[in-house]
Short mmCIF file of C-alpha atoms in Angstrom, two decimals:
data_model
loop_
_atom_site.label_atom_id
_atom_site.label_comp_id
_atom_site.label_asym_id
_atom_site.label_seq_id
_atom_site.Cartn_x
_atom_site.Cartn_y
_atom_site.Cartn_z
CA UNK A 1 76.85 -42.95 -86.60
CA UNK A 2 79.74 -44.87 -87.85
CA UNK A 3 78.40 -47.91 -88.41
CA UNK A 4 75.53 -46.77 -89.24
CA UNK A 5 77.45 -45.93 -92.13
CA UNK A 6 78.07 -49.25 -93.11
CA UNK A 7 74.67 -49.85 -94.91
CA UNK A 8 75.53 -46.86 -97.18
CA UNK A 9 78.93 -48.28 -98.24
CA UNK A 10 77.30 -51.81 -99.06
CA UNK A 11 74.63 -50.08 -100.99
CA UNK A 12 77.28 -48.43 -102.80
CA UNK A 13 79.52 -51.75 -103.53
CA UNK A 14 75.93 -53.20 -104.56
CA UNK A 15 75.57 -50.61 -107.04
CA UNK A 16 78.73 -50.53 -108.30
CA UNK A 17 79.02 -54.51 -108.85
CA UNK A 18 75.16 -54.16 -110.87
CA UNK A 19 77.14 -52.44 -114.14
CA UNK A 20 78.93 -53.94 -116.09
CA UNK A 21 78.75 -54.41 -121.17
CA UNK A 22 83.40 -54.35 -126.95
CA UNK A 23 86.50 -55.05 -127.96
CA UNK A 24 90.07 -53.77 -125.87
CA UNK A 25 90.00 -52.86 -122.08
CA UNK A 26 88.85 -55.92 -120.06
CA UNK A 27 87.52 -58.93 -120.62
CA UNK A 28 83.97 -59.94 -119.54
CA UNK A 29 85.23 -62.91 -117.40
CA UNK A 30 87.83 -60.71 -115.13
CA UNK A 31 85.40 -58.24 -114.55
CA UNK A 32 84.84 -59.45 -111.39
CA UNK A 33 88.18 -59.74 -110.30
CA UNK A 34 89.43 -56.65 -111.53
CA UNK A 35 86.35 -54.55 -110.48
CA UNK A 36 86.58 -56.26 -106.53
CA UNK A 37 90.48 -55.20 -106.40
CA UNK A 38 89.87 -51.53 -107.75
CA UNK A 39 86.50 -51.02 -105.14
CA UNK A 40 88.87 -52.41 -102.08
CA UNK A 41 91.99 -50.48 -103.34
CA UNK A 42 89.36 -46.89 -102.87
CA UNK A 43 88.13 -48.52 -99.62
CA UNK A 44 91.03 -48.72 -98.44
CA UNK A 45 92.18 -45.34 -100.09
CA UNK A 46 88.49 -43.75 -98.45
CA UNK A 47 89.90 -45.21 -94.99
CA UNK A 48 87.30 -48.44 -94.76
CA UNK A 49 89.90 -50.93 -94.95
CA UNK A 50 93.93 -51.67 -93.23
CA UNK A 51 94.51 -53.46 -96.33
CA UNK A 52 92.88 -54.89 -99.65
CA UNK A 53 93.26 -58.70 -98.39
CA UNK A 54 90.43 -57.31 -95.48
CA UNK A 55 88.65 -55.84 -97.84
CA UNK A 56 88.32 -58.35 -100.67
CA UNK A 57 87.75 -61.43 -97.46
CA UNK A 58 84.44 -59.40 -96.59
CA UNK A 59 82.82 -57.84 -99.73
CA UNK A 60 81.39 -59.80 -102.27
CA UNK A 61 80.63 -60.00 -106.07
CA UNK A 62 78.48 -61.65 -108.40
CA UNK A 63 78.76 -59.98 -111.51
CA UNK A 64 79.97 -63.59 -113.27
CA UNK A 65 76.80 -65.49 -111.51
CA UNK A 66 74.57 -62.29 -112.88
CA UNK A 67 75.11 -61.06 -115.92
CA UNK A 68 77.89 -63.93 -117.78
CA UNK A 69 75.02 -66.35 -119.08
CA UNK A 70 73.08 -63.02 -120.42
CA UNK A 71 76.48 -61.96 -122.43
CA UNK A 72 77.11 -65.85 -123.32
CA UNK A 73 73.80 -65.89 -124.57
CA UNK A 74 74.23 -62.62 -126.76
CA UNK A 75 71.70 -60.56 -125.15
CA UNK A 76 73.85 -58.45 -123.07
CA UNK A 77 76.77 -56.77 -124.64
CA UNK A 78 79.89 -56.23 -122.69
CA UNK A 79 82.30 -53.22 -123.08
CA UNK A 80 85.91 -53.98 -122.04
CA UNK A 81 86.66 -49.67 -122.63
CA UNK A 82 84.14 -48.91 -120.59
CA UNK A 83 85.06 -51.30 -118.10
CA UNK A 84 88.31 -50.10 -117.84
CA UNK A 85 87.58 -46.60 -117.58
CA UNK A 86 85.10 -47.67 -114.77
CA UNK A 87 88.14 -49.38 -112.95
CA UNK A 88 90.19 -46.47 -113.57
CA UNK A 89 87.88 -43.93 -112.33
CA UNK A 90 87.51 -45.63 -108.98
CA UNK A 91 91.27 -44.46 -108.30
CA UNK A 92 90.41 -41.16 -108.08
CA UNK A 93 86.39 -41.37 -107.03
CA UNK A 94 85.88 -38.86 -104.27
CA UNK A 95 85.15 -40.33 -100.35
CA UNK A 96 82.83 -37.35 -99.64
CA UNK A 97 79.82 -38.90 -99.27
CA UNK A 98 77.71 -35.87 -100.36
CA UNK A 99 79.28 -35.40 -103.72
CA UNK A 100 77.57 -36.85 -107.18
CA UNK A 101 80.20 -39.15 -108.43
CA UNK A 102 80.08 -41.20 -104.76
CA UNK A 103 76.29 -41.00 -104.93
CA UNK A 104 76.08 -42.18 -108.78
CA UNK A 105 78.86 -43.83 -109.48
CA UNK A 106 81.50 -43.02 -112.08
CA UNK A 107 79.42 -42.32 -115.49
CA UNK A 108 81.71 -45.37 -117.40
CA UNK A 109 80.60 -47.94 -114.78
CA UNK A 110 76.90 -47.00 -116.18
CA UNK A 111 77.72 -47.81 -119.54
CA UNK A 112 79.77 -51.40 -119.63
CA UNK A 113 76.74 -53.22 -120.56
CA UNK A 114 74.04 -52.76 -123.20
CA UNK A 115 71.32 -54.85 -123.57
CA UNK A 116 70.35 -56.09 -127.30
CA UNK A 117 66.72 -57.38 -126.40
CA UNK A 118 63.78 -54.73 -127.62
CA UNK A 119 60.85 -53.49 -125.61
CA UNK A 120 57.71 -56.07 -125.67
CA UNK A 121 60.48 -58.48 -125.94
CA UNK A 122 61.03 -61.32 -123.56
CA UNK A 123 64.02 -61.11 -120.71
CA UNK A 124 65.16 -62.32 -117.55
CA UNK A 125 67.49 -59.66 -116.24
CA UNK A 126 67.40 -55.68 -116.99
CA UNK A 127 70.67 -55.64 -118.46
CA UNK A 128 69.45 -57.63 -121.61
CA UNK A 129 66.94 -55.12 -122.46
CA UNK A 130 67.76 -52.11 -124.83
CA UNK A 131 65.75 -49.92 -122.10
CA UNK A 132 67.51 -51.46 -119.23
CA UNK A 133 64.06 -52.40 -117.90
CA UNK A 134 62.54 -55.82 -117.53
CA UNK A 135 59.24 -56.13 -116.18
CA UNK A 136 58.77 -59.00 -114.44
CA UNK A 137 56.08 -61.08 -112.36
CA UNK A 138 56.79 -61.32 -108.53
CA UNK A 139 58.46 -64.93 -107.96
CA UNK A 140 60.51 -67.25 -105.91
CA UNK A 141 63.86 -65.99 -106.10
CA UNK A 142 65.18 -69.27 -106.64
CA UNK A 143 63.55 -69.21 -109.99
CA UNK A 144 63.91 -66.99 -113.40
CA UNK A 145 61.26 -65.03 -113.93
CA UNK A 146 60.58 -64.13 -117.62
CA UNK A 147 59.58 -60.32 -117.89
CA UNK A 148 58.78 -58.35 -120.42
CA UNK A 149 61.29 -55.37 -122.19
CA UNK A 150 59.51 -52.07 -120.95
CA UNK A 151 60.57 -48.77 -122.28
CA UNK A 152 62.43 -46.36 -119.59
CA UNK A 153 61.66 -42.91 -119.34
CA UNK A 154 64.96 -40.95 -119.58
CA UNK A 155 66.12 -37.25 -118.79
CA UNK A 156 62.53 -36.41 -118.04
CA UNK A 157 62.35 -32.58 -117.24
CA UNK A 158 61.27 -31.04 -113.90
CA UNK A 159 57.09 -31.66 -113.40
CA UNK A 160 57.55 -34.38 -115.48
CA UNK A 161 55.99 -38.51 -114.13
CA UNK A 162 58.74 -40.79 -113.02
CA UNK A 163 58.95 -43.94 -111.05
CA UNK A 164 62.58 -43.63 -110.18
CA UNK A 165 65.68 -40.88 -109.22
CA UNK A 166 67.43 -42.27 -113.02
CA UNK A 167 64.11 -41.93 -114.96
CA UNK A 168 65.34 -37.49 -114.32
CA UNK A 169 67.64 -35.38 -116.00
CA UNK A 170 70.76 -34.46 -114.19
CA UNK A 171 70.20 -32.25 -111.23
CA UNK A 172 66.59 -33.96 -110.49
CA UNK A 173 65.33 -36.48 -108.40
CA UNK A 174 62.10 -38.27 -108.23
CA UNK A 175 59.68 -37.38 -105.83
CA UNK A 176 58.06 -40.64 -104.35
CA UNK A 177 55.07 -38.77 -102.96
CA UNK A 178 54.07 -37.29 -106.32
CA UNK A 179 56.29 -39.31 -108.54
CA UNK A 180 57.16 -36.38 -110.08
CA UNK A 181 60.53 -35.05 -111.07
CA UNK A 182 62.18 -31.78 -109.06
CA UNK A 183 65.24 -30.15 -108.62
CA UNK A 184 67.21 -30.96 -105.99
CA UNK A 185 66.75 -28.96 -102.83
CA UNK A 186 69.47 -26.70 -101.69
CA UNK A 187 70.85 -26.64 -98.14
CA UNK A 188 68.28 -25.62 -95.02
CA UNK A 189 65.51 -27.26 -97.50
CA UNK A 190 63.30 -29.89 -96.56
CA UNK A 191 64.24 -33.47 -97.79
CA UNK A 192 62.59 -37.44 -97.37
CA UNK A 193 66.50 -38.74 -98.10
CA UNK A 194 70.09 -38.01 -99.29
CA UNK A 195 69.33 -38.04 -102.87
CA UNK A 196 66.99 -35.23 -102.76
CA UNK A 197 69.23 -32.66 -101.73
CA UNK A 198 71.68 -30.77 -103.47
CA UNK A 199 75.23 -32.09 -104.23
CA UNK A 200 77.78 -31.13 -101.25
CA UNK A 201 74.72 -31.82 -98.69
CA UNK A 202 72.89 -34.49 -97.18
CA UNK A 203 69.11 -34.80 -95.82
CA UNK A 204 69.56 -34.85 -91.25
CA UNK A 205 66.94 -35.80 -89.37
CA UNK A 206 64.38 -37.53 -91.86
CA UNK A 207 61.70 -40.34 -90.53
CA UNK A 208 59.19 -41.88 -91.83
CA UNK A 209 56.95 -39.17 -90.25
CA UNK A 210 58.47 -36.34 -90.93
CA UNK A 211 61.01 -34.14 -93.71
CA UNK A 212 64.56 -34.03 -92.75
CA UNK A 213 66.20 -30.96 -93.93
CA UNK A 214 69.61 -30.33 -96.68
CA UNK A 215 72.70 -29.28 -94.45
CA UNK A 216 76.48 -29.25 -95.21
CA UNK A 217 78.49 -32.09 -93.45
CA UNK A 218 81.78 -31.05 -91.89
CA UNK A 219 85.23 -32.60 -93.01
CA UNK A 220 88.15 -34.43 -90.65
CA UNK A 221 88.64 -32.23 -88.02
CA UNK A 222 85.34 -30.43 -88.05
CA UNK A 223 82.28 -29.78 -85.32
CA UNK A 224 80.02 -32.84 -86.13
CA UNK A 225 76.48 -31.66 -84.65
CA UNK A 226 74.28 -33.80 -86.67
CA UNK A 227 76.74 -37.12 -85.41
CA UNK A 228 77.60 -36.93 -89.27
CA UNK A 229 80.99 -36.61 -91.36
CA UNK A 230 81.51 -35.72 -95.12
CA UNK A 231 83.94 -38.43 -95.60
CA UNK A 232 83.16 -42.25 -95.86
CA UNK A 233 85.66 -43.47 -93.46
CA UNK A 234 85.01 -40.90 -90.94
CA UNK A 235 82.85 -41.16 -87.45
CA UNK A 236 81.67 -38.41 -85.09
CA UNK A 237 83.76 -38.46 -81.39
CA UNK A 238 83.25 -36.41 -78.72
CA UNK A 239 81.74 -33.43 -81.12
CA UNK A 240 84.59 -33.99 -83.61
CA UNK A 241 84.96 -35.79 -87.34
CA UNK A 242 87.76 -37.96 -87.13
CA UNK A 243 88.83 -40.87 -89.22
CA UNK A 244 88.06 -44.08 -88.63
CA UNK A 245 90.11 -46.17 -86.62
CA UNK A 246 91.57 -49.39 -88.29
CA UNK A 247 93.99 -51.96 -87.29
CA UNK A 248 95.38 -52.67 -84.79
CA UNK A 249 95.31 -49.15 -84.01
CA UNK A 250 93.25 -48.31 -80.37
CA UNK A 251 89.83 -47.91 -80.28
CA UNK A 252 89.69 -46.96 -75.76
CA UNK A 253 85.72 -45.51 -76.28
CA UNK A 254 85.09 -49.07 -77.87
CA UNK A 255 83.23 -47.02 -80.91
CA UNK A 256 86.28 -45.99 -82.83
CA UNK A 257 86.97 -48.96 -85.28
CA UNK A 258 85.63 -48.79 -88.68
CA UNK A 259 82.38 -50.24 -89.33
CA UNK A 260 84.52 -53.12 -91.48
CA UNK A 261 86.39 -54.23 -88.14
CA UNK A 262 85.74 -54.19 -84.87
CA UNK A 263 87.01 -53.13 -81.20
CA UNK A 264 88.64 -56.04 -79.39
CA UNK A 265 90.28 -55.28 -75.74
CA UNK A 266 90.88 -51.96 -76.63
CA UNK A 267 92.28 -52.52 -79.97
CA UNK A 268 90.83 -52.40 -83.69
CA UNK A 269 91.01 -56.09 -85.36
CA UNK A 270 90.03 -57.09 -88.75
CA UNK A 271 86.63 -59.61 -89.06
CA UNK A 272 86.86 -62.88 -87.20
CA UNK A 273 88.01 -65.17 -90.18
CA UNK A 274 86.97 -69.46 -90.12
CA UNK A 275 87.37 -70.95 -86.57
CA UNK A 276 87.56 -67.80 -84.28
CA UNK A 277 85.39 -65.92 -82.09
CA UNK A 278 82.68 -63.46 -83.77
CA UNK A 279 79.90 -61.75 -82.78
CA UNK A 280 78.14 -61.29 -86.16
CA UNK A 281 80.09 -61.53 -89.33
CA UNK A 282 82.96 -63.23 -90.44
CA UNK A 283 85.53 -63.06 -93.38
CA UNK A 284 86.17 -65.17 -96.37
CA UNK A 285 83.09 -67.67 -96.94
CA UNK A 286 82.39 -68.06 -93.28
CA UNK A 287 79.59 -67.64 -91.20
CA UNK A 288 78.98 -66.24 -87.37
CA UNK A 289 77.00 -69.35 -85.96
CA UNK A 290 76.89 -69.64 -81.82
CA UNK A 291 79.90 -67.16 -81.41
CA UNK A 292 81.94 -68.78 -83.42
CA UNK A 293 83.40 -68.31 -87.63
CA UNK A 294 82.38 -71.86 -89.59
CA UNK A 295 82.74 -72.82 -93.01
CA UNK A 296 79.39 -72.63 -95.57
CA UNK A 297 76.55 -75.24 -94.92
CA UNK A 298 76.44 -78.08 -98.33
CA UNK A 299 73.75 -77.27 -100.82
CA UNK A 300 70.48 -79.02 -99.51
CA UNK A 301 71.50 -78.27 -95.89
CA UNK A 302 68.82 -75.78 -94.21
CA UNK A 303 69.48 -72.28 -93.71
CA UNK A 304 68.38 -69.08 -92.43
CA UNK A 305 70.52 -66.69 -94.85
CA UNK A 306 72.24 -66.33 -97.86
CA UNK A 307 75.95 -65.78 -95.97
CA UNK A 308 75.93 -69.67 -94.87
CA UNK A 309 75.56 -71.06 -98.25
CA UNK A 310 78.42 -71.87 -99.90
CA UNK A 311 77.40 -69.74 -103.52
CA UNK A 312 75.57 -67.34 -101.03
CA UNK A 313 71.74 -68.78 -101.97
CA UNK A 314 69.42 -69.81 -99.41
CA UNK A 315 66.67 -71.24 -101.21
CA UNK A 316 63.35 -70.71 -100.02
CA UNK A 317 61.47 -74.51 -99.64
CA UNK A 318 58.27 -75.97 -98.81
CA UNK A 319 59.15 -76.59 -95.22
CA UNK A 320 62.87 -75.48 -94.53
CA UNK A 321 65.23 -72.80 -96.69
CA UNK A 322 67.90 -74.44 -98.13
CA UNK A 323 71.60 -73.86 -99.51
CA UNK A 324 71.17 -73.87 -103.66
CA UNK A 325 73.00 -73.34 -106.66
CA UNK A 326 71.45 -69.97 -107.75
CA UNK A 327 69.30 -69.99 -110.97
CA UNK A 328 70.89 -69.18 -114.30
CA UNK A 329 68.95 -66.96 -116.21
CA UNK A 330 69.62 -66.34 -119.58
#
């Protein structure tokens, strides 16, 4: 379970690192920065992390690549209060996995950008539209694709259409079966994913074939029967919650070590970092090739991902992918 638990955290940094839009607080171009050191200082706080260096060397950001040329341009306005609440709420964001903050994200990290572009209007990226939505074309990634500004449906009541969990009022979620909005389904209820069920539980046993059902998650230092913990940087051992393991602390069962590190002779160790051995990710700009870390490919070189390119862009070609500069869409 614990590293399966690793996709949820990335979704969450992925999220997190979309927002973003004012005078005072912080400035547009240390965002980044700032936003990177206060998601690694709860990551390590959460018990994901030894240390912030660890942290920062294996998560990355792209908020300047993103969403800069869109506030350059003066189609995306940038709040520097809001940002600063965001980075401030992050200090005391909950590592409970079940509870609405750590599923939504803290409300001021929703508001930092504003898009000035109106609906019917053109747009490359959904933070320049007033609605937040651009509808666009499918494309090459390596290309902008011009969309359209669409209006968003907002706070919709219960029965009412959606497409999407944010198109509901608080409380709801979107049903993908019926695209319809309902409330969310308290504990011993039957669920398709997390986000259906009521804050403080979490959806166990779900497929593609068949309903999971809403139960309660036990804390560090409860009975994990579902092989699932409340807290982010906890795994289920022998029937138990415990916390993660980190460096260099032991890991004897092999499966200890947070899903950030990994269990080496007995012993948690940080992500292989350029020139040592690795299994299947590295830290800091490297790249797992044949067992061992090495530095990014050069733009134009062929690649098979996005983590061997030096700005993280593996550009789909005619014959081979290649390492690109990313598209700047404004």
């Amino acid at each position: 379970m614990g590293h399966a638990r690793f996709a949820v955290i990335a979704a969450l940094f992925a999220h997190l690192t979309a927002c973003g839009g004012g005078d005072g607080g912080i400035k547009a171009t240390d965002f980044q920065a700032a936003e990177l050191d206060a998601q690694c200082e709860r990551l390590v706080r959460c018990g994901l992390f030894s240390n912030q260096d660890a942290c920062k060397g294996t998560l990355v950001n792209t908020f300047d690549r993103d969403v800069l040329p869109g506030i350059d341009a003066k189609k995306v306005k940038f709040d520097g209060g809001k940002a600063q609440e965001c980075i401030d709420a992050l200090a005391t964001t909950s590592c409970d996995v079940t509870t609405k903050e750590f599923r939504e994200q803290p409300a001021a990290c929703q508001a930092i950008l504003t898009g000035t572009v109106a609906d019917g209007q053109p747009c490359e990226i959904e933070a320049e539209c007033i609605s937040g939505t651009c509808d666009q074309p499918l494309c090459a990634r390596e290309s902008c694709c011009e969309g359209t500004c669409a209006a968003t449906l907002v706070d919709a009541p219960a029965g009412a259409a959606c497409m999407f969990d944010a198109n509901c009022a608080d409380a709801l979620f979107c049903d993908k079966t019926d695209h319809t909005c309902h409330a969310l389904v308290a504990a011993a209820g039957d669920c398709a994913g997390d986000n259906e069920c009521k804050y403080g539980t979490a959806c166990i046993g779900a497929t593609d074939l068949q309903k999971g059902k809403c139960r309660a998650l036990p804390a560090i230092g409860e009975a994990c029967p579902y092989m699932l913990c409340a807290d982010a940087g906890a795994t289920c051992t022998n029937g138990t919650c415990v916390a993660f393991a980190l460096a260099p602390a032991a890991c004897p069962m092999g499966t200890e070590c947070s899903p950030f590190s990994r269990c080496v002779n007995g012993a948690c160790v940080e992500l292989p970092v350029l020139g040592e051995a690795c299994e299947d990710r590295c830290q800091n700009g490297s790249w797992c090739n044949a067992g061992t870390c090495v530095g990014p490919r050069a733009d134009g070189d062929a690649c098979d991902n996005d983590d061997e390119c030096p700005e993280r862009f593996c550009a789909e070609g005619p014959v081979f992918d290649a390492c690109a500069m990313p598209p700047v869409c404004d």
